[in-house]
XYZ file of C-alpha atoms in Angstrom:
598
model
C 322.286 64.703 127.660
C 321.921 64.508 130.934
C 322.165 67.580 133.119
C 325.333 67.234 135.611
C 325.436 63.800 135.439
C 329.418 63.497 134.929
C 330.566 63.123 138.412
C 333.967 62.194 140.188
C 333.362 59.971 143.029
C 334.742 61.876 146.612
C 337.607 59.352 146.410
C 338.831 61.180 143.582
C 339.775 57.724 142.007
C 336.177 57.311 139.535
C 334.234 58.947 137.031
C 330.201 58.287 137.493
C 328.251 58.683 134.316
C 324.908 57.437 132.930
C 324.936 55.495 130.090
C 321.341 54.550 128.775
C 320.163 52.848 131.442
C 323.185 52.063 132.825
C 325.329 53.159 135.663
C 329.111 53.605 134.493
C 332.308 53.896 136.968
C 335.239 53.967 135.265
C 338.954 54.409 137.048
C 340.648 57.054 136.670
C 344.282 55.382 136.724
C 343.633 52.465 134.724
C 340.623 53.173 132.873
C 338.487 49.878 133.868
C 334.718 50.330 133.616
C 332.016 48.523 136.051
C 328.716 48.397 135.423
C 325.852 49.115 137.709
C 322.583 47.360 136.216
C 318.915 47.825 137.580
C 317.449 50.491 135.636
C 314.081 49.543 133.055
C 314.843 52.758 131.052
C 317.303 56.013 130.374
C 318.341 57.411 133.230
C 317.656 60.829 133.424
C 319.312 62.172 136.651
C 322.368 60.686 138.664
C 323.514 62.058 142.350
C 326.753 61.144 144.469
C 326.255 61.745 147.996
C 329.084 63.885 149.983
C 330.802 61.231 151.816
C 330.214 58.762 148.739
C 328.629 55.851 150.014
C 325.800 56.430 147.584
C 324.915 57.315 144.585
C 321.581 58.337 143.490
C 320.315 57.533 140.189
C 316.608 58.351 138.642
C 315.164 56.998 135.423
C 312.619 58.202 132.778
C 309.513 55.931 131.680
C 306.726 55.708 129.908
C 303.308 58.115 130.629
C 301.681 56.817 133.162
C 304.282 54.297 134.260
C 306.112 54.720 137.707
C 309.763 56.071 137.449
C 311.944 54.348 140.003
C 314.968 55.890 141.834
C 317.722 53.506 143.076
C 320.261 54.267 145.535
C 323.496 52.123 144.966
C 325.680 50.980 147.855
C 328.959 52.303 145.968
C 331.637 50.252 148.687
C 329.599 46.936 147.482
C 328.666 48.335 144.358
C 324.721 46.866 145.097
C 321.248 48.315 145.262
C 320.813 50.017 148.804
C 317.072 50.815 147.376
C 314.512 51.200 145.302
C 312.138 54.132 145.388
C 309.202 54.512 143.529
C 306.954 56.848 143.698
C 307.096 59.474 140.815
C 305.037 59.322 137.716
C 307.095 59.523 134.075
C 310.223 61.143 134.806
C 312.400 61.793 137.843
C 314.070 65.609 137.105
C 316.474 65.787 139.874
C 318.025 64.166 143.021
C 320.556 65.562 145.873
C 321.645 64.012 148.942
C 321.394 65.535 152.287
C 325.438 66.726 154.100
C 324.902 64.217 156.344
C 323.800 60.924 153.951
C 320.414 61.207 155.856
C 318.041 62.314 153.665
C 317.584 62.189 149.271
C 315.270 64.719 148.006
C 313.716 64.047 144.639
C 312.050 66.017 142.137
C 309.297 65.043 139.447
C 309.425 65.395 135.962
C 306.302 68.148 134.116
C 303.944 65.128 134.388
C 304.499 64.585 137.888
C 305.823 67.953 139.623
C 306.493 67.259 143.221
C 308.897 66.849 145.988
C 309.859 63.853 147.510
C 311.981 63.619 150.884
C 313.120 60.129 151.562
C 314.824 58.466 154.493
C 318.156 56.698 153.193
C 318.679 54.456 156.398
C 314.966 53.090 156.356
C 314.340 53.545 152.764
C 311.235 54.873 153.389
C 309.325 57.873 151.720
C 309.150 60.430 154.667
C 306.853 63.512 153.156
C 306.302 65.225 150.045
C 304.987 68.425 148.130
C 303.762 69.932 144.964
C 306.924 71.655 143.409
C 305.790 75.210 142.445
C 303.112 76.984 142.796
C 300.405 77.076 140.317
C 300.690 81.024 139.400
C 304.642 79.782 138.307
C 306.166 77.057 135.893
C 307.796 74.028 135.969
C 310.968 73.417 138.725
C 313.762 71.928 136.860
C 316.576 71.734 139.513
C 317.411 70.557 143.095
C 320.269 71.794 145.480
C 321.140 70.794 149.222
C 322.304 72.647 151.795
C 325.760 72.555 152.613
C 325.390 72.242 156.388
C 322.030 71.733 157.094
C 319.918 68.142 156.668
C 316.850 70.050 157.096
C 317.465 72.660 154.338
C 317.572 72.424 150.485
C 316.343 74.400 147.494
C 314.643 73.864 144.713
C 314.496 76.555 141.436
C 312.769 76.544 138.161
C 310.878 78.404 135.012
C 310.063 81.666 137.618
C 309.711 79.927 140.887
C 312.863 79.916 143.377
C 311.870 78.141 146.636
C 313.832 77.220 150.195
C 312.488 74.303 151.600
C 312.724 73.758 155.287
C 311.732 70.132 156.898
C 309.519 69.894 159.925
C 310.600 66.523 161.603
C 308.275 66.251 164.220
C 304.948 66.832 161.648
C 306.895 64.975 159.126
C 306.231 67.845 156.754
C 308.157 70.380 154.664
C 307.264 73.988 153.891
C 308.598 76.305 151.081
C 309.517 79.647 150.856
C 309.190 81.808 147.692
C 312.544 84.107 147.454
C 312.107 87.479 146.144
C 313.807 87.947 142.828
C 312.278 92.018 142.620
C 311.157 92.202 138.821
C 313.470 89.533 137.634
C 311.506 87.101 135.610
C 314.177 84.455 135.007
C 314.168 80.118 134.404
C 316.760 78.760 136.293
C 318.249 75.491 135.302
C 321.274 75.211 137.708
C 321.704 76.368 141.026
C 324.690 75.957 143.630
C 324.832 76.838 147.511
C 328.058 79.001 149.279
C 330.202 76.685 151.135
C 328.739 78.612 154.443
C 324.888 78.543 153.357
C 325.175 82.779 152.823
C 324.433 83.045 148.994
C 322.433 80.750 146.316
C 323.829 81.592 142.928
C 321.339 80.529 139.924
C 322.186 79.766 135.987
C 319.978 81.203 133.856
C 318.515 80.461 130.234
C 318.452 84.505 129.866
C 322.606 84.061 130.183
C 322.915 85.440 133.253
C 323.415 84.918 136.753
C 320.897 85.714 140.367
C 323.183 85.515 143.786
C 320.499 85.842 146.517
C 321.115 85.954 149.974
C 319.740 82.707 151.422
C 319.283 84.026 155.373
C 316.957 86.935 153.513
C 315.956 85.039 150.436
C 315.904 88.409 148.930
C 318.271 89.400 145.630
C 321.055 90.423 145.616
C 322.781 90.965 142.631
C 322.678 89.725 139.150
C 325.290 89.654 136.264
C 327.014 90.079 133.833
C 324.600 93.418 132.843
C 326.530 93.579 129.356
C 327.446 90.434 127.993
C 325.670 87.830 129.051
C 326.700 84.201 128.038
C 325.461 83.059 124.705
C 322.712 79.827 125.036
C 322.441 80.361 128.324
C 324.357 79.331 132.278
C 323.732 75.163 131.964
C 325.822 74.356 135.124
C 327.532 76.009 137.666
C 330.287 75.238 140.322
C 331.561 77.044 143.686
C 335.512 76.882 144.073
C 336.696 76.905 147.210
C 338.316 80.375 146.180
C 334.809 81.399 146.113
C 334.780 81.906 142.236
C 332.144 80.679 140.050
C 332.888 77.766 137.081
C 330.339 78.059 134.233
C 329.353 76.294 131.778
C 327.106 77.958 129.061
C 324.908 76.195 126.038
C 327.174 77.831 123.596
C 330.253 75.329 124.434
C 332.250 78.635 126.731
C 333.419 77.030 130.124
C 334.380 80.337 132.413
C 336.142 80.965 135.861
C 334.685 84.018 136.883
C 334.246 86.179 140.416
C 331.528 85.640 142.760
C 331.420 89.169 143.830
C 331.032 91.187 140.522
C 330.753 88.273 137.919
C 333.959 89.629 136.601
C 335.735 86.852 133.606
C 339.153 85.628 135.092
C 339.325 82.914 132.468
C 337.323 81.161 129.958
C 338.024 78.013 127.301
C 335.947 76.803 124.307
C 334.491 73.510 124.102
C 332.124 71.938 121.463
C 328.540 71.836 121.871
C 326.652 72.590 125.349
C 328.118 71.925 128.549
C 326.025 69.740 130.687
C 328.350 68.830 133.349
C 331.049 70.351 135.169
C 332.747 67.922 138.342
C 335.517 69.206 140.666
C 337.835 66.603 141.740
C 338.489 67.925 144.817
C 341.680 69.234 145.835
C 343.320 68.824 142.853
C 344.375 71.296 140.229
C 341.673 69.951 137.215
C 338.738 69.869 136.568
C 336.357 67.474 134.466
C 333.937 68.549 131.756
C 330.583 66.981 129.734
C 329.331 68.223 126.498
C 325.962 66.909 124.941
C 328.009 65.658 122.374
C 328.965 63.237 123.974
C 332.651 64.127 124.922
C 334.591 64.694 128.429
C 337.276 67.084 128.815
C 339.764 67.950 131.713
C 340.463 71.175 132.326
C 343.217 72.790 134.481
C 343.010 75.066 136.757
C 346.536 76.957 135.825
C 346.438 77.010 131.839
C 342.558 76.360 131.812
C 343.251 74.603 128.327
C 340.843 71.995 128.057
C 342.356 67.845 126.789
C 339.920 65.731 125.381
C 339.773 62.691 127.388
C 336.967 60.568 125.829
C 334.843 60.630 122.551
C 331.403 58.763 121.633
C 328.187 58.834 119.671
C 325.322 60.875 120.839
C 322.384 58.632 119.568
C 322.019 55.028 118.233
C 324.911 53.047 116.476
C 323.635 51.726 113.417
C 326.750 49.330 112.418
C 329.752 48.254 113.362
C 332.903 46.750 110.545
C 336.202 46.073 111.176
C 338.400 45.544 107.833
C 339.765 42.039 107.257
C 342.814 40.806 108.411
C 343.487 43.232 110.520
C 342.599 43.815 114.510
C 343.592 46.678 115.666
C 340.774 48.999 114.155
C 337.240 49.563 113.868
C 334.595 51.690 112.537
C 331.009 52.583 113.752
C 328.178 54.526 112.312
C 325.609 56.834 113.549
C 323.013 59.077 112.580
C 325.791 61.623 111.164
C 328.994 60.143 112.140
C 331.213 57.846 110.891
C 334.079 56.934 113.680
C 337.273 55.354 113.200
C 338.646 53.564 116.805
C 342.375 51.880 118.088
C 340.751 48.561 119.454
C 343.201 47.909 122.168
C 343.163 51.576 123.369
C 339.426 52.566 122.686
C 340.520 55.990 121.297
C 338.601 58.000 118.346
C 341.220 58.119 115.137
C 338.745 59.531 112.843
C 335.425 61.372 112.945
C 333.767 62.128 109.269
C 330.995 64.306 109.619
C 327.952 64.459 107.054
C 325.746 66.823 108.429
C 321.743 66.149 108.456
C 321.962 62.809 106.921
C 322.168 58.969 108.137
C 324.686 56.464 108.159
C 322.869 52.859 107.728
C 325.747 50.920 107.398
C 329.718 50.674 106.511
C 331.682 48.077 105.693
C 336.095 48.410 104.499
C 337.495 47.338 101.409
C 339.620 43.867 101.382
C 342.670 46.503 100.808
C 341.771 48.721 103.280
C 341.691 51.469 101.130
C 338.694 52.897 101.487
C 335.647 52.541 103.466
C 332.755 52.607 102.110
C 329.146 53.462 103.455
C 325.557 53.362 103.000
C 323.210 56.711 103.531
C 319.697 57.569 104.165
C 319.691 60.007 101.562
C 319.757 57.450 99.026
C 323.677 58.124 98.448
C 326.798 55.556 98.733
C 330.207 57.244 99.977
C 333.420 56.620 99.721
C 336.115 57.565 102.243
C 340.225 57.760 102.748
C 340.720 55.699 106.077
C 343.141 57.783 106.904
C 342.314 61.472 106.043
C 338.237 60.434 106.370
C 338.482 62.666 102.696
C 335.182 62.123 100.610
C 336.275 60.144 97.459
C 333.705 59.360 96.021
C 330.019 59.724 95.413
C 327.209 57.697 94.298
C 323.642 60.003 94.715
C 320.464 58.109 93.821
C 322.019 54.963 94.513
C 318.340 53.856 96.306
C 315.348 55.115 95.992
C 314.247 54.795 99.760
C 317.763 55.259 100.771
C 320.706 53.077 100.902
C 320.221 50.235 103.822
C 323.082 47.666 103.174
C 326.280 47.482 101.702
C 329.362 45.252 101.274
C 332.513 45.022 99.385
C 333.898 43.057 96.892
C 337.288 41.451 97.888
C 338.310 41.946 94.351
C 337.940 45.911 95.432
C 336.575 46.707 92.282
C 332.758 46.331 92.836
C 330.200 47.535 95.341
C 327.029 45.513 96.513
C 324.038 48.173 97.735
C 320.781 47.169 99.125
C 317.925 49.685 99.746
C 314.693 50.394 101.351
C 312.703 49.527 98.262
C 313.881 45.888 98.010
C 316.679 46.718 94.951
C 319.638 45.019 95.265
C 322.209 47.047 92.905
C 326.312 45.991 91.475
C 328.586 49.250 91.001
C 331.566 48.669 89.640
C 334.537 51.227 90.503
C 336.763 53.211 87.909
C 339.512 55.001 88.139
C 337.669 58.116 87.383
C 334.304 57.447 89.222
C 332.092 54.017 88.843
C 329.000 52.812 86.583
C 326.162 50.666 87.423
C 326.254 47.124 86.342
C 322.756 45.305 87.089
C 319.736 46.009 89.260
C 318.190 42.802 90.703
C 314.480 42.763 92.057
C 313.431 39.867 94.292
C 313.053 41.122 97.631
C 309.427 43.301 98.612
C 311.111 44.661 101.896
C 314.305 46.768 102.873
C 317.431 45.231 102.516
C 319.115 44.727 105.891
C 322.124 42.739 105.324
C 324.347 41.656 101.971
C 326.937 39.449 102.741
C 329.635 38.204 99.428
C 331.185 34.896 98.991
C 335.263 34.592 99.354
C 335.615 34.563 95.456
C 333.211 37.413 94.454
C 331.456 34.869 92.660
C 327.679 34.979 94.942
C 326.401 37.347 97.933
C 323.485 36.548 99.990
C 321.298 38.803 101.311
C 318.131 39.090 103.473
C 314.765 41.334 103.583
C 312.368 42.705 106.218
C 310.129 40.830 103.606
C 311.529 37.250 105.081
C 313.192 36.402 101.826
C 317.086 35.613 102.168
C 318.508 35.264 98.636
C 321.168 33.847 96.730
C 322.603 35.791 93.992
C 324.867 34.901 90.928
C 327.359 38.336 90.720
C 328.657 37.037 87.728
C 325.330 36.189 85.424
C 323.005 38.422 87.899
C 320.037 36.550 88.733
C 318.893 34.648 91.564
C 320.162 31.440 92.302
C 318.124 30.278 95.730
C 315.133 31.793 97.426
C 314.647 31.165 101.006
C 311.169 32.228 102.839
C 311.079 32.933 106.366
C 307.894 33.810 108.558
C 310.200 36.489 110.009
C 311.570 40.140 109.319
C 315.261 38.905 108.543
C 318.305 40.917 109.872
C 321.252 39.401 109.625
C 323.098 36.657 107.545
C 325.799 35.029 107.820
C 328.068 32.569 105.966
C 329.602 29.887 107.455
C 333.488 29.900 106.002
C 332.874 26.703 104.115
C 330.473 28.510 102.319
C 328.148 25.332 102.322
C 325.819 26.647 104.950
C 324.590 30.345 105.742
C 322.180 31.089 108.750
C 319.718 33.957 109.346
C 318.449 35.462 112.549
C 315.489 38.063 112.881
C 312.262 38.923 115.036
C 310.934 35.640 115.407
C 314.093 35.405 118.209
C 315.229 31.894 115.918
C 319.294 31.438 114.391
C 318.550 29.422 111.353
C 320.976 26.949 109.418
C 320.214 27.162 105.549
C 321.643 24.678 103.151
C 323.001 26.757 100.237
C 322.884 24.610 97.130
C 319.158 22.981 98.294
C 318.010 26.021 99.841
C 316.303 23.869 102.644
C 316.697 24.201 106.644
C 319.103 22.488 108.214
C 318.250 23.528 111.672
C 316.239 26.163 113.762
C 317.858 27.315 117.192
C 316.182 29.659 120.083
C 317.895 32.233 119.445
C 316.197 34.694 122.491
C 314.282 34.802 125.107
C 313.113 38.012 124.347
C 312.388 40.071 121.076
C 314.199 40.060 117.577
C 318.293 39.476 117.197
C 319.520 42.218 115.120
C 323.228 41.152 114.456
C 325.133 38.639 113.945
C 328.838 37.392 112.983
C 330.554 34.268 112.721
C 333.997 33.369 113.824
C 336.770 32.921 110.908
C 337.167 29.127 112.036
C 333.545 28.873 111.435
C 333.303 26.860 115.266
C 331.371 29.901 117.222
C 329.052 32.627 115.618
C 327.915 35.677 118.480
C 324.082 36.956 118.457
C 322.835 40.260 119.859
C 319.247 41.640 119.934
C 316.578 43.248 121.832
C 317.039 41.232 124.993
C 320.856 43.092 125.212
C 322.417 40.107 125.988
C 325.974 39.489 123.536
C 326.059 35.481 123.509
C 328.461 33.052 121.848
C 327.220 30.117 119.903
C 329.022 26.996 119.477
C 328.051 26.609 115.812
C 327.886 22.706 115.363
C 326.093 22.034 118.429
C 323.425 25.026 117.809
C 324.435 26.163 121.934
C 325.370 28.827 124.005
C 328.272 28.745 125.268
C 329.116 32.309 126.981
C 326.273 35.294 127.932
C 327.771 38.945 128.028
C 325.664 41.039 130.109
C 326.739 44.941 129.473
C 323.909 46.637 127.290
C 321.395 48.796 128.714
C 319.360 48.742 125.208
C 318.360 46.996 122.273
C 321.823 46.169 120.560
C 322.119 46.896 117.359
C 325.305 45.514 115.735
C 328.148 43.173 116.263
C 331.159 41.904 114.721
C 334.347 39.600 115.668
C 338.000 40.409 115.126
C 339.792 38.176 112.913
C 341.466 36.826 114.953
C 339.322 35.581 117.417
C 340.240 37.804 120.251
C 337.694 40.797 120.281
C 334.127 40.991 120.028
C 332.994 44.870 119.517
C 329.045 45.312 119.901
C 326.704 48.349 119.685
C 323.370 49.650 121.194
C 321.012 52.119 120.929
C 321.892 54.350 123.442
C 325.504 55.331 121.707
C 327.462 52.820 123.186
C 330.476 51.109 121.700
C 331.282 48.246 123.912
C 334.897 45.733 123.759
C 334.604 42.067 124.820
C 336.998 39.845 125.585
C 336.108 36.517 122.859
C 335.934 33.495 125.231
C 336.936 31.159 123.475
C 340.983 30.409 122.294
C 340.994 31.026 118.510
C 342.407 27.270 116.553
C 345.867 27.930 114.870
């Protein structure tokens, strides 16, 4: 979602995205990610300066909170500085030709210009934005040649900025756009500082002449491009690249905004990044995918795939590791676990995927929905097999799998715990059982289908008898519980939820063995236990993955990756992966510390 911020690095060797609030660079040969760490919040611009030394990242925040801007070293891959200054929302950054100067632009709530010094860190003179007769600016551009010229565009307001260094000050002049009412949202600079050419949200594009700041042409007249110009790039054949909301990427000429060549994407373009001298190009869409494009064929190759909002659950089907499937708020995604590549997308528009969980025979996979429905998928062909509507009142919350294959265990957000058992030609409920007040956040089902346990945001964690149907042991916890466990032995089970504590439950006495600190900071959300029962891994709201030795109740390794709260996380049979999820989209692989027993 953020505008332009796929970039490759100047040493044509990196890709430099945002990811929540973190900073990604990921090689381009091998594929290796590091992760830059310092922001409170999403970032919502990112910069790379010309010679690459820096890169310029700015966050969003709260109203009435600060929004800091950090400049990375990139060659030590540290914090050069921290500027803060803007209130709520930094829009925009760009670095000066030179690496002197960064230029910074407030969000609506703030709306001014900031120059700042990069070799002293220090704020150097600033500006309100616009104008009041004209709206918002949106977008920042440098001068090519020039550390004392940029420009800065917006919703009817087109300004070139000039610094003053001896009075510390800089001045703005209003171009002349003639009648043209127009809300710009990209703009580029000519390689020789003649011409600034402007994306519109009307679909078309303004050249003006930046010596005269007067107009000079605007186009296409007929068709203009559908959702509007999001980004635009300046070849060094002088041609314009453009990317529209509508998904179009186009190669078109400078001079008469003639089409040369044009590909299809999905969803809005919100970043376009030339790698130089070389004959591709990379692409961002807001859903969440990167393509590269060539410059010959102009056929665009998917080269990564991703969620566009929070991932709700994570399962990977027993006995196997070498896949995986998450969930968001419409997705379900099937991955390859030792080369993170998307197998499967199935799509349900306008609805939510709470959970999913694979059957023993990996079959099917089966998944829990906000519309109070349960469905049933082919792995393979992601086919709808089956339906369950009404499953849940206040939609379907939890879910697991019998390893039997032949029954389903739903929890929902009024408390119901329901048993469906599958048919050959569709499936019939076989007992509703009422305990819990709260939603149902987590079922899990003994080895032999005899029991499942599950837990409440109520604080109850019960014990249920699949085979009779009732309740067998009721624990109550002074917590909103969100995961469970069971320890292989199946003597012991242990809980985790906001009050930051891991739990160790007796099953038959339904007493506490043991309470653990879980966190520092705010609720664990997920939890899973290793098939040798010896480590169990926690992740929460303080985005930290850690491994527990179980029988000493300690913490043994601390994975520091997340940006956000995470959300889910589960261990590969055999011992080797961890795969954990977050709020902010991502899917994220770990290396499992410790050597799994034979």
């Amino acid at each position: 979602h953020v505008s332009s911020g796929l970039n490759v690095h100047p040493d044509k060797e990196h890709l430099i995205y945002p990811l929540g609030s973190t900073v990604i660079l990921k090689s381009l040969t091998d594929g290796k990610q590091e992760f830059l760490h310092g922001h409170t919040n999403n970032i919502s611009c990112i910069s790379v300066s010309k010679s690459g030394l820096y890169i310029a990242s700015g966050q969003a925040n709260f109203m009435g909170f600060e929004a800091p801007i950090i400049i990375w070293d990139y060659t030590q891959r540290t914090i050069h500085a921290e500027l803060t200054l803007h209130k709520a929302k930094v829009e925009a950054l760009a670095f000066s030709p030179n690496d002197k100067y960064l230029v910074s632009l407030g969000g609506q709530d703030d709306g001014r210009i900031f120059l700042w010094d990069i070799e002293t860190k220090r704020f150097m003179c600033g500006s309100p934005a616009s104008a009041n007769s004209s709206g918002h600016t949106f977008t920042l551009q440098y001068s090519n040649t020039n550390d004392h010229v940029f420009v800065s565009a917006g919703n009817e307001t087109l300004r070139v900025w000039e610094l003053n260094l001896t009075n510390r000050k800089i001045t703005a002049t209003e171009c002349q756009a003639g009648k043209l009412r127009r809300m710009v949202k990209c703009v580029e600079i000519s390689e020789e500082d003649e011409f600034i050419f402007c994306g519109t949200t009307s679909g078309d594009i303004m050249k003006i002449n930046l010596n005269s700041r007067h107009l000079s042409s605007c186009g296409p007249v007929k068709s203009k491009y559908s959702l509007g110009v999001s980004v635009l790039k300046i070849l060094k054949s002088g041609d314009l690249l453009l990317g529209s909301g509508s998904g179009t990427i186009t190669l078109c000429s400078s001079t008469n905004f003639k089409i040369l060549k044009k590909v299809q994407v999905e969803k809005g373009v919100t970043s376009i990044s030339l790698s130089g001298e070389d004959n591709h190009f990379y692409v961002g869409t807001d859903a969440a995918l990167m393509y590269r494009i060539s410059y010959v064929d102009f056929e665009a190759e998917l080269v990564s795939s991703s969620h566009t909002s929070a991932v709700k659950d994570v399962a990977i089907p027993s006995g196997t590791s070498e896949l995986f499937g998450t969930c968001s708020e419409q997705d379900i995604k099937l991955w390859h676990i030792d080369n993170p590549k998307e197998l499967l997308c199935i799509t349900v528009p306008n609805k939510t995927c709470n959970a999913l969980d694979f059957m023993a025979n990996g079959q099917s996979i089966i998944s829990a929905w906000d519309d109070g429905a349960i469905r049933v998928f082919g792995p393979e062909s992601g086919r709808l097999m089956l339906i369950i509507d009404n499953a849940h009142k206040k939609g379907v919350t939890a879910i697991a799998g019998t390893r039997s294959c032949t029954r389903i265990v739903s929890g929902g957000g009024d408390g119901k715990m329901r048993v469906w058992e599958l048919q050959k030609q569709g499936h019939r409920l076989l007992e509703t059982m009422t305990k819990h007040k709260g939603s149902v956040t987590c079922i899990q089902i003994k080895s032999d289908d005899s029991e499942c346990v599950s837990v409440s945001t109520d604080g109850s964690c019960i014990i249920w008898d699949l085979v009779r149907f009732m309740s067998l042991q009721m624990m109550a916890t002074n917590t909103m519980c969100k995961a469970v466990c069971y320890h292989p032995e199946e003597h012991q089970i242990i809980t985790s939820g906001t009050d930051r504590k891991v739990a160790y439950w007796d099953v038959y006495e339904g007493a506490t063995i043991r309470e653990v600190e879980g966190s520092q900071s705010g609720p664990i959300n997920a939890m899973h236990i290793s098939q040798d029962g010896k480590h169990f891994v926690t992740g929460g709201e303080d985005k930290l993955v850690k491994v527990w030795d179980y029988m000493e109740g300690t913490v043994t390794h601390v994975g520091v990756a997340h940006g956000v709260t995470i959300t889910s996380i589960k261990m590969c049979s055999n011992n080797r992966t961890l795969v954990s999820t977050s709020a902010d989209g991502a899917v994220l692989r770990w290396r499992f510390p410790h050597p799994s027993s034979p």
